[in-house]
XYZ file of C-alpha atoms in Angstrom:
528
model
C -54.592 -13.460 7.493
C -52.115 -15.005 9.924
C -49.924 -16.150 7.056
C -50.008 -12.694 5.508
C -49.066 -10.938 8.742
C -46.241 -13.361 9.472
C -44.698 -13.023 6.025
C -44.887 -9.218 6.035
C -42.521 -8.881 8.994
C -38.742 -8.428 8.713
C -37.119 -11.350 6.901
C -33.910 -11.095 8.918
C -32.444 -9.397 11.937
C -31.827 -5.663 11.594
C -28.266 -5.054 10.371
C -25.475 -4.562 12.888
C -24.772 -0.837 13.474
C -21.169 -1.516 12.388
C -22.445 -2.071 8.850
C -22.661 1.703 8.272
C -18.851 1.499 7.952
C -18.768 -1.681 5.858
C -17.098 -1.681 2.459
C -19.358 -1.687 -0.554
C -20.607 -5.100 -1.599
C -20.075 -6.346 -5.182
C -23.752 -5.593 -5.847
C -23.366 -2.023 -4.601
C -20.201 -1.515 -6.653
C -21.985 -2.743 -9.774
C -25.010 -0.549 -9.021
C -22.854 2.584 -8.756
C -21.030 1.804 -11.986
C -24.260 1.030 -13.853
C -25.840 4.271 -12.633
C -22.867 6.466 -13.593
C -22.342 4.751 -16.952
C -25.995 5.517 -17.733
C -25.703 9.260 -17.124
C -25.392 10.834 -20.592
C -23.896 14.086 -19.285
C -20.869 12.163 -17.922
C -20.184 10.412 -21.229
C -18.310 7.529 -19.589
C -16.507 4.851 -21.608
C -15.252 1.440 -20.387
C -11.995 1.580 -18.425
C -10.227 -1.030 -20.523
C -9.236 -0.363 -24.115
C -9.881 2.725 -26.189
C -7.924 5.995 -26.083
C -6.421 7.722 -23.067
C -8.383 10.873 -23.815
C -11.722 9.522 -22.659
C -14.065 9.880 -19.695
C -13.800 6.794 -17.499
C -14.652 5.604 -14.011
C -11.408 4.898 -12.134
C -12.405 4.036 -8.546
C -15.533 3.322 -6.497
C -15.413 2.825 -2.722
C -17.476 3.619 0.367
C -17.873 7.271 1.325
C -18.071 6.975 5.127
C -20.872 8.923 6.821
C -20.177 12.231 8.513
C -19.099 11.685 12.100
C -21.958 13.755 13.540
C -24.679 11.716 11.817
C -22.883 8.441 12.601
C -22.732 9.295 16.314
C -26.405 10.325 16.359
C -27.216 6.876 15.014
C -24.781 4.926 17.219
C -25.342 6.834 20.466
C -28.919 8.067 20.368
C -30.783 5.773 17.983
C -31.123 8.458 15.346
C -31.774 7.848 11.687
C -29.416 5.476 9.906
C -26.929 7.594 7.900
C -27.407 7.730 4.148
C -25.135 5.154 2.523
C -23.047 6.625 -0.297
C -20.151 5.779 -2.560
C -17.093 7.833 -3.481
C -16.387 7.668 -7.207
C -13.303 9.027 -8.978
C -13.816 9.916 -12.630
C -11.144 10.753 -15.195
C -12.579 13.383 -17.540
C -10.076 13.166 -20.387
C -12.395 13.838 -23.324
C -13.305 17.454 -22.706
C -11.911 20.950 -23.199
C -10.311 21.072 -19.730
C -9.453 17.476 -18.762
C -9.478 16.838 -15.021
C -9.964 14.308 -12.238
C -13.272 14.668 -10.370
C -14.622 13.028 -7.218
C -18.336 12.336 -6.870
C -20.594 11.227 -4.027
C -23.154 8.737 -5.356
C -26.227 7.507 -3.503
C -28.332 6.441 -1.854
C -27.234 2.824 -1.833
C -28.121 0.111 -2.665
C -30.077 1.816 -5.507
C -28.280 5.055 -6.444
C -30.343 7.776 -8.046
C -28.197 10.923 -7.798
C -24.663 12.225 -7.494
C -22.982 15.403 -6.290
C -19.542 16.916 -6.643
C -16.989 16.406 -3.866
C -14.892 19.538 -4.121
C -11.488 20.402 -2.713
C -10.516 23.390 -0.607
C -10.174 26.457 -2.769
C -12.439 24.965 -5.425
C -9.516 23.928 -7.585
C -9.760 20.995 -9.958
C -7.246 18.140 -10.080
C -5.534 18.347 -13.488
C -5.734 15.354 -15.795
C -1.924 15.183 -15.880
C -1.897 14.407 -12.135
C -4.064 11.281 -12.434
C -2.811 7.898 -11.187
C -1.504 5.450 -13.749
C -3.914 2.939 -15.274
C -3.403 -0.473 -16.809
C -4.067 1.022 -20.239
C -1.407 3.706 -19.823
C 1.140 1.133 -18.618
C 0.470 -0.983 -21.724
C 0.923 2.064 -23.962
C 4.039 3.081 -22.016
C 5.573 -0.355 -22.626
C 4.778 -0.187 -26.349
C 6.256 3.305 -26.638
C 9.421 2.311 -24.770
C 10.020 -0.821 -26.866
C 9.623 1.158 -30.091
C 11.783 4.076 -28.930
C 14.767 2.016 -27.737
C 14.842 -0.361 -30.732
C 18.150 1.169 -31.936
C 19.676 0.174 -28.564
C 18.950 -3.532 -29.011
C 22.573 -4.406 -30.023
C 23.892 -2.538 -26.973
C 21.418 -4.217 -24.597
C 22.006 -7.706 -25.993
C 25.773 -7.328 -25.779
C 25.748 -5.866 -22.255
C 22.967 -7.898 -20.625
C 22.130 -10.877 -22.842
C 18.506 -9.711 -22.712
C 16.416 -7.476 -24.973
C 13.041 -5.903 -25.791
C 12.546 -6.834 -29.443
C 10.616 -9.989 -30.464
C 10.892 -11.138 -26.888
C 9.356 -14.280 -25.360
C 12.134 -15.140 -22.910
C 15.351 -13.429 -21.803
C 13.330 -10.218 -21.836
C 13.872 -6.800 -20.381
C 11.242 -4.967 -18.353
C 11.024 -1.655 -16.487
C 9.954 -0.043 -13.225
C 8.594 3.493 -13.284
C 9.173 6.037 -10.543
C 7.344 9.087 -9.262
C 6.817 12.009 -9.182
C 6.484 12.276 -12.940
C 8.130 15.633 -13.415
C 9.559 18.679 -11.686
C 6.616 21.048 -12.000
C 2.831 21.277 -12.414
C 1.405 19.778 -15.589
C 4.408 17.589 -16.374
C 4.026 13.869 -16.994
C 7.467 12.530 -17.832
C 8.705 9.442 -16.086
C 12.139 7.939 -15.543
C 11.973 4.231 -16.367
C 14.536 1.875 -14.821
C 15.350 -0.920 -17.303
C 15.741 -4.353 -15.672
C 16.304 -7.974 -16.647
C 13.031 -9.869 -16.283
C 14.014 -12.643 -13.869
C 12.726 -13.538 -10.414
C 13.183 -10.463 -8.237
C 13.765 -8.245 -11.269
C 13.805 -5.208 -8.966
C 17.383 -6.262 -8.085
C 18.516 -6.625 -11.712
C 18.894 -3.131 -13.223
C 20.595 -3.158 -16.615
C 22.369 0.184 -16.195
C 19.955 2.073 -18.471
C 17.351 4.626 -17.363
C 15.033 6.351 -19.869
C 13.037 9.577 -19.418
C 9.794 9.189 -21.392
C 7.433 12.137 -21.836
C 3.843 10.837 -21.892
C 1.827 13.942 -21.082
C 0.054 14.122 -24.442
C -3.185 12.066 -24.488
C -2.092 10.753 -27.920
C 0.638 8.100 -27.405
C 1.895 8.728 -30.936
C 3.355 12.004 -29.660
C 5.190 10.466 -26.704
C 8.966 10.791 -26.874
C 12.198 9.932 -25.066
C 13.695 13.155 -23.679
C 16.886 11.865 -22.057
C 18.776 8.702 -21.143
C 21.280 7.689 -18.475
C 23.618 4.767 -19.042
C 26.259 3.571 -16.599
C 26.792 7.014 -15.062
C 26.551 9.132 -18.244
C 23.680 11.215 -19.668
C 22.634 11.171 -23.317
C 20.250 13.559 -25.073
C 18.702 10.989 -27.400
C 18.505 7.298 -28.239
C 20.463 7.973 -31.406
C 23.327 9.609 -29.473
C 23.659 6.593 -27.178
C 23.390 4.082 -30.035
C 26.062 5.902 -32.073
C 28.392 6.039 -29.083
C 28.093 2.270 -28.786
C 28.563 1.734 -32.531
C 31.778 3.805 -32.494
C 33.132 1.736 -29.622
C 33.530 4.764 -27.371
C 30.900 3.705 -24.836
C 32.101 1.934 -21.672
C 29.773 -1.074 -21.524
C 28.474 -2.382 -18.211
C 28.591 -6.111 -18.984
C 26.375 -8.140 -16.660
C 27.216 -11.761 -15.796
C 24.906 -14.506 -17.009
C 22.239 -15.152 -14.341
C 22.400 -18.733 -13.014
C 19.577 -21.121 -13.867
C 19.159 -21.925 -10.154
C 20.027 -20.198 -6.891
C 19.630 -16.713 -8.327
C 20.582 -14.273 -5.560
C 17.226 -12.478 -5.848
C 15.186 -15.680 -5.574
C 13.083 -16.513 -2.526
C 14.201 -20.130 -2.759
C 15.884 -21.099 0.545
C 19.526 -22.046 0.046
C 22.702 -22.536 2.026
C 23.319 -24.455 5.248
C 23.599 -23.411 8.875
C 26.746 -24.448 10.694
C 24.965 -25.318 13.946
C 23.465 -28.518 12.543
C 20.076 -27.851 14.162
C 17.151 -29.305 12.164
C 15.681 -26.964 9.545
C 13.589 -29.446 7.547
C 10.968 -29.891 10.292
C 8.096 -27.575 11.210
C 8.786 -24.749 13.609
C 6.464 -23.498 16.355
C 2.793 -23.084 15.447
C -0.172 -21.149 16.851
C -2.996 -23.330 18.143
C -6.435 -22.708 19.676
C -6.978 -25.656 22.040
C -10.529 -24.649 22.974
C -11.576 -22.744 19.858
C -11.532 -19.092 18.923
C -11.760 -16.436 21.621
C -12.954 -13.710 19.246
C -16.081 -13.184 17.194
C -16.557 -11.871 13.657
C -20.014 -10.610 12.634
C -19.808 -9.051 9.197
C -17.414 -6.144 9.646
C -17.687 -6.143 13.460
C -14.843 -7.679 15.456
C -15.179 -8.510 19.170
C -12.448 -9.765 21.498
C -12.460 -9.652 25.286
C -13.407 -6.077 26.171
C -12.903 -4.882 22.591
C -15.471 -4.106 19.922
C -14.847 -2.315 16.617
C -15.956 -1.946 13.008
C -13.413 -2.283 10.200
C -13.084 -1.897 6.442
C -10.384 -2.225 3.780
C -10.767 0.861 1.612
C -9.359 0.521 -1.875
C -7.438 3.786 -1.841
C -5.428 3.557 1.380
C -6.083 0.356 3.343
C -7.251 -0.658 6.819
C -9.666 1.622 8.637
C -11.178 1.052 12.106
C -14.312 2.818 13.357
C -16.234 2.978 16.636
C -13.435 1.359 18.651
C -14.715 0.478 22.125
C -13.182 -1.081 25.220
C -15.388 -2.154 28.087
C -18.375 -0.721 26.225
C -16.907 2.798 26.057
C -15.698 4.372 22.844
C -11.994 5.191 22.934
C -11.601 6.108 19.248
C -14.001 7.014 16.490
C -11.470 6.259 13.760
C -8.000 4.740 13.417
C -6.821 4.340 9.837
C -3.873 4.021 7.523
C -3.633 7.163 5.381
C -0.390 7.108 3.437
C 3.040 5.508 3.129
C 5.793 7.672 1.655
C 9.383 6.838 0.715
C 12.005 9.487 -0.154
C 15.157 8.312 -1.948
C 18.600 9.641 -2.697
C 20.954 8.481 -5.410
C 23.331 9.253 -8.253
C 21.166 7.993 -11.107
C 18.217 10.207 -12.190
C 15.597 7.654 -11.151
C 17.071 7.319 -7.669
C 17.373 11.049 -7.019
C 13.841 11.690 -8.341
C 12.016 8.923 -6.456
C 9.525 10.199 -3.874
C 6.818 7.555 -3.717
C 3.396 8.332 -2.236
C 1.931 4.843 -2.197
C -1.750 5.752 -1.887
C -1.321 6.839 -5.516
C -0.994 3.133 -6.285
C -4.139 2.318 -4.224
C -2.593 0.552 -1.223
C -5.890 -0.997 -0.192
C -6.513 -2.566 -3.588
C -2.956 -3.968 -3.564
C -4.034 -6.443 -0.878
C -3.487 -9.761 -2.593
C -4.179 -13.227 -1.187
C -2.638 -14.084 2.183
C -0.912 -17.458 2.468
C -2.186 -19.662 5.283
C 0.642 -20.660 7.603
C 3.005 -17.949 6.295
C 1.247 -14.587 6.137
C -1.159 -15.652 8.896
C -1.320 -18.731 11.140
C -3.248 -21.796 9.954
C -5.865 -21.061 12.626
C -6.635 -17.547 11.333
C -10.011 -16.467 9.983
C -9.667 -15.177 6.404
C -11.868 -12.562 4.732
C -12.301 -11.595 1.077
C -12.289 -8.043 -0.288
C -13.925 -6.589 -3.389
C -12.480 -3.594 -5.235
C -13.601 -1.591 -8.240
C -10.367 0.063 -9.338
C -9.328 0.612 -12.953
C -11.710 -2.165 -13.975
C -15.111 -2.561 -15.594
C -16.624 -4.304 -12.582
C -15.828 -5.406 -9.025
C -12.864 -7.739 -8.591
C -12.717 -10.256 -5.743
C -9.486 -10.438 -3.763
C -9.623 -13.768 -1.971
C -8.317 -13.918 1.616
C -7.177 -10.289 1.589
C -7.529 -9.915 5.386
C -7.018 -12.245 8.309
C -7.771 -12.258 12.049
C -5.951 -14.385 14.606
C -5.002 -14.494 18.276
C -1.272 -14.474 18.860
C 0.758 -15.499 21.941
C 3.150 -12.617 22.532
C 5.955 -14.716 24.040
C 6.097 -12.580 27.207
C 3.534 -12.382 30.024
C 1.209 -9.403 30.065
C 2.125 -8.939 33.752
C 3.963 -11.054 36.288
C 5.535 -10.768 39.740
C 7.516 -13.189 41.858
C 7.118 -11.897 45.414
C 10.325 -13.121 47.030
C 10.669 -13.548 50.783
C 14.433 -13.111 50.311
C 15.030 -16.373 52.196
C 14.885 -18.748 49.258
C 11.091 -18.808 49.094
C 8.254 -16.508 48.048
C 5.041 -15.044 49.333
C 3.201 -15.455 46.003
C 3.642 -15.594 42.249
C 1.148 -14.005 39.873
C 1.219 -13.898 36.086
C -1.082 -13.212 33.133
C -0.536 -14.758 29.726
C 0.499 -12.284 27.054
C -1.837 -12.500 24.076
C -3.220 -10.134 21.470
C -5.739 -10.275 18.656
C -4.324 -9.285 15.261
C -6.248 -7.817 12.309
C -3.921 -7.982 9.281
C -3.732 -7.150 5.608
C -0.879 -6.477 3.194
C -0.126 -3.995 0.416
C 2.214 -4.993 -2.396
C 3.133 -1.696 -4.014
C 5.609 -2.682 -6.726
C 8.725 -3.928 -4.941
C 7.620 -3.320 -1.363
C 5.247 -5.456 0.660
C 3.761 -3.677 3.652
C 2.209 -5.872 6.349
C -0.395 -3.806 8.200
C -1.475 -4.903 11.688
C -3.822 -3.605 14.340
C -3.291 -5.459 17.646
C -5.816 -5.551 20.496
C -4.446 -6.422 23.940
C -6.638 -7.645 26.814
C -5.501 -4.762 29.063
C -6.964 -2.055 26.815
C -3.857 -1.291 24.759
C -4.286 -0.924 20.997
C -1.210 -1.011 18.771
C -0.810 -0.066 15.103
C 2.140 -1.762 13.453
C 3.620 -2.014 9.965
C 6.377 -4.287 8.655
C 8.178 -3.465 5.392
C 9.365 -6.467 3.405
C 9.597 -7.586 -0.230
C 12.453 -6.087 -2.265
C 14.407 -2.866 -1.910
C 14.038 -0.174 -4.563
C 17.548 -0.429 -6.012
C 19.475 1.140 -8.883
C 22.530 0.312 -10.966
C 25.842 0.517 -9.122
C 28.331 3.198 -10.081
C 31.287 4.349 -7.948
C 29.629 7.779 -7.562
C 26.491 6.072 -6.260
C 28.257 4.893 -3.095
C 27.717 8.385 -1.662
C 23.984 7.586 -1.632
C 23.771 3.965 -0.552
C 25.461 0.623 -0.134
C 26.743 -1.795 -2.742
C 24.625 -4.893 -2.095
C 25.689 -6.943 -5.148
C 28.143 -6.664 -8.030
C 26.019 -4.241 -10.098
C 23.483 -3.207 -7.468
C 23.156 -0.169 -5.212
C 20.814 -0.144 -2.227
C 19.824 3.520 -2.151
C 19.464 5.491 1.058
C 15.826 6.282 1.768
C 13.342 7.187 4.483
C 9.897 5.675 5.085
C 7.095 7.787 6.535
C 3.843 6.055 7.462
C 0.813 8.199 8.251
C -2.200 7.231 10.373
C -5.339 9.141 11.221
C -6.142 8.893 14.952
C -9.479 10.362 16.062
C -9.599 9.630 19.801
C -12.941 9.806 21.623
C -11.849 9.192 25.203
C -14.712 10.028 27.595
C -16.542 11.843 24.798
C -15.707 13.418 21.471
C -14.381 16.746 22.827
C -10.808 15.556 23.028
C -7.649 17.580 22.450
C -3.938 17.010 22.861
C -0.990 19.036 24.015
C 2.769 18.651 23.747
C 5.055 18.955 26.751
C 8.650 20.165 26.812
C 11.189 19.323 29.528
C 13.833 21.686 30.887
C 16.440 21.225 33.607
C 16.406 23.291 36.805
C 19.739 23.574 38.615
C 19.104 23.794 42.394
C 21.097 23.251 45.585
C 20.812 19.771 47.029
C 19.034 20.204 50.409
C 20.598 17.132 52.027
C 24.173 17.467 50.696
C 25.753 20.909 51.090
C 27.617 22.192 48.047
C 26.060 19.674 45.660
C 23.656 20.828 43.001
């Protein structure tokens, strides 16, 4: 009897309350996929392979609980919120193709789903879906076939080509939005030489490919732009080249080493200071001063839950300082870049990067470069455009960072060469970091926790610029950064959601304007 009673008790500690915000585990991701794939009314097919006009599961991620039920659980010991997944399904094999979002639960053993509708009850049209690996493969095949008549032009001008290619190949970058009106799906493709940093090697050719039809056999090139001129068809451009009337943009042979777009360090500094030895490093002489428990992070007076959602990236919940909640949620929502330019791709580019799943673009962080050697690294698991969860090793890191300036200091001078006292506090912060590599750009996303109760959200943009082929007319819209390269003018907008809960959840904000008041100076007659 004693043995029976002992073994019937809980096998482990009750889960941390922060786990209600934790990303779905690989087992939960698989369970959701298995459940949905088994529902005959959905008619789902595997994501990889097959036609475009099919029903497929595109994305599965956590559907966070409603704030009201989460607070009842966190504050008052109420029932644990129902754990659910958000699933995005492409319904391409039906009379009215669309993109649908579902709530699936309860986890870990889902048994039902419900529709997650949008305001106004409108459906998301199938033509507005994000790109998939399958569509990119078909897009590449269609492009190579369509521009085959341009192979002599491309070989002569660039030394690279598309046909029968194993090396000295051409590639492309696609831009968005994919059209000028609802229902369109036609994309300008920037043709580039496939070398290291190919984003900086446009060939001078841009191709508008219409790929709205679910049948790739009906895709077609609608327009082309080459070296500042528009052409209505591939044949028109090829014939212009054959007649010798086309001004060719001849690109120099790329060097075997020291390519300007390479990340290989090169050149010498005139100062003669040593560059071949290690620079300054972060160290923890007495061990870590923070604690990680699952998805809960604690540091000094700070405590918070975090997740890396596949669609948009880092998300903090239940952020507390000194035991009091200061924010229910702080999260990355979107990164947008608007471009200007002379070429069609440049003038059309308005990237909304959540459409490329910023959170699932969080590839492995390099120890000692992306994060200090002392950092704690965490894996992420995503189910995006795949037939099962994919592990992203070391996708997040946590580390304490000396800030290089004291948090506070004062030298209390006696103005006689001495002082009454000196006081100073070391400046340090805890950093939670991930990255998003969305095509050419690498965004480094940080949340910093300071010991004085300050929380900072920070993003660094690095990687490669989104560049186009240089033409004299293009200089109105950017800077010439290399012989055949234009750095286009653009604006980055980064959006965060900030749900402050300072001294309760009934918070509001107001804006204040300042105006000048011109009055007589009471201690200086005539002055105002």
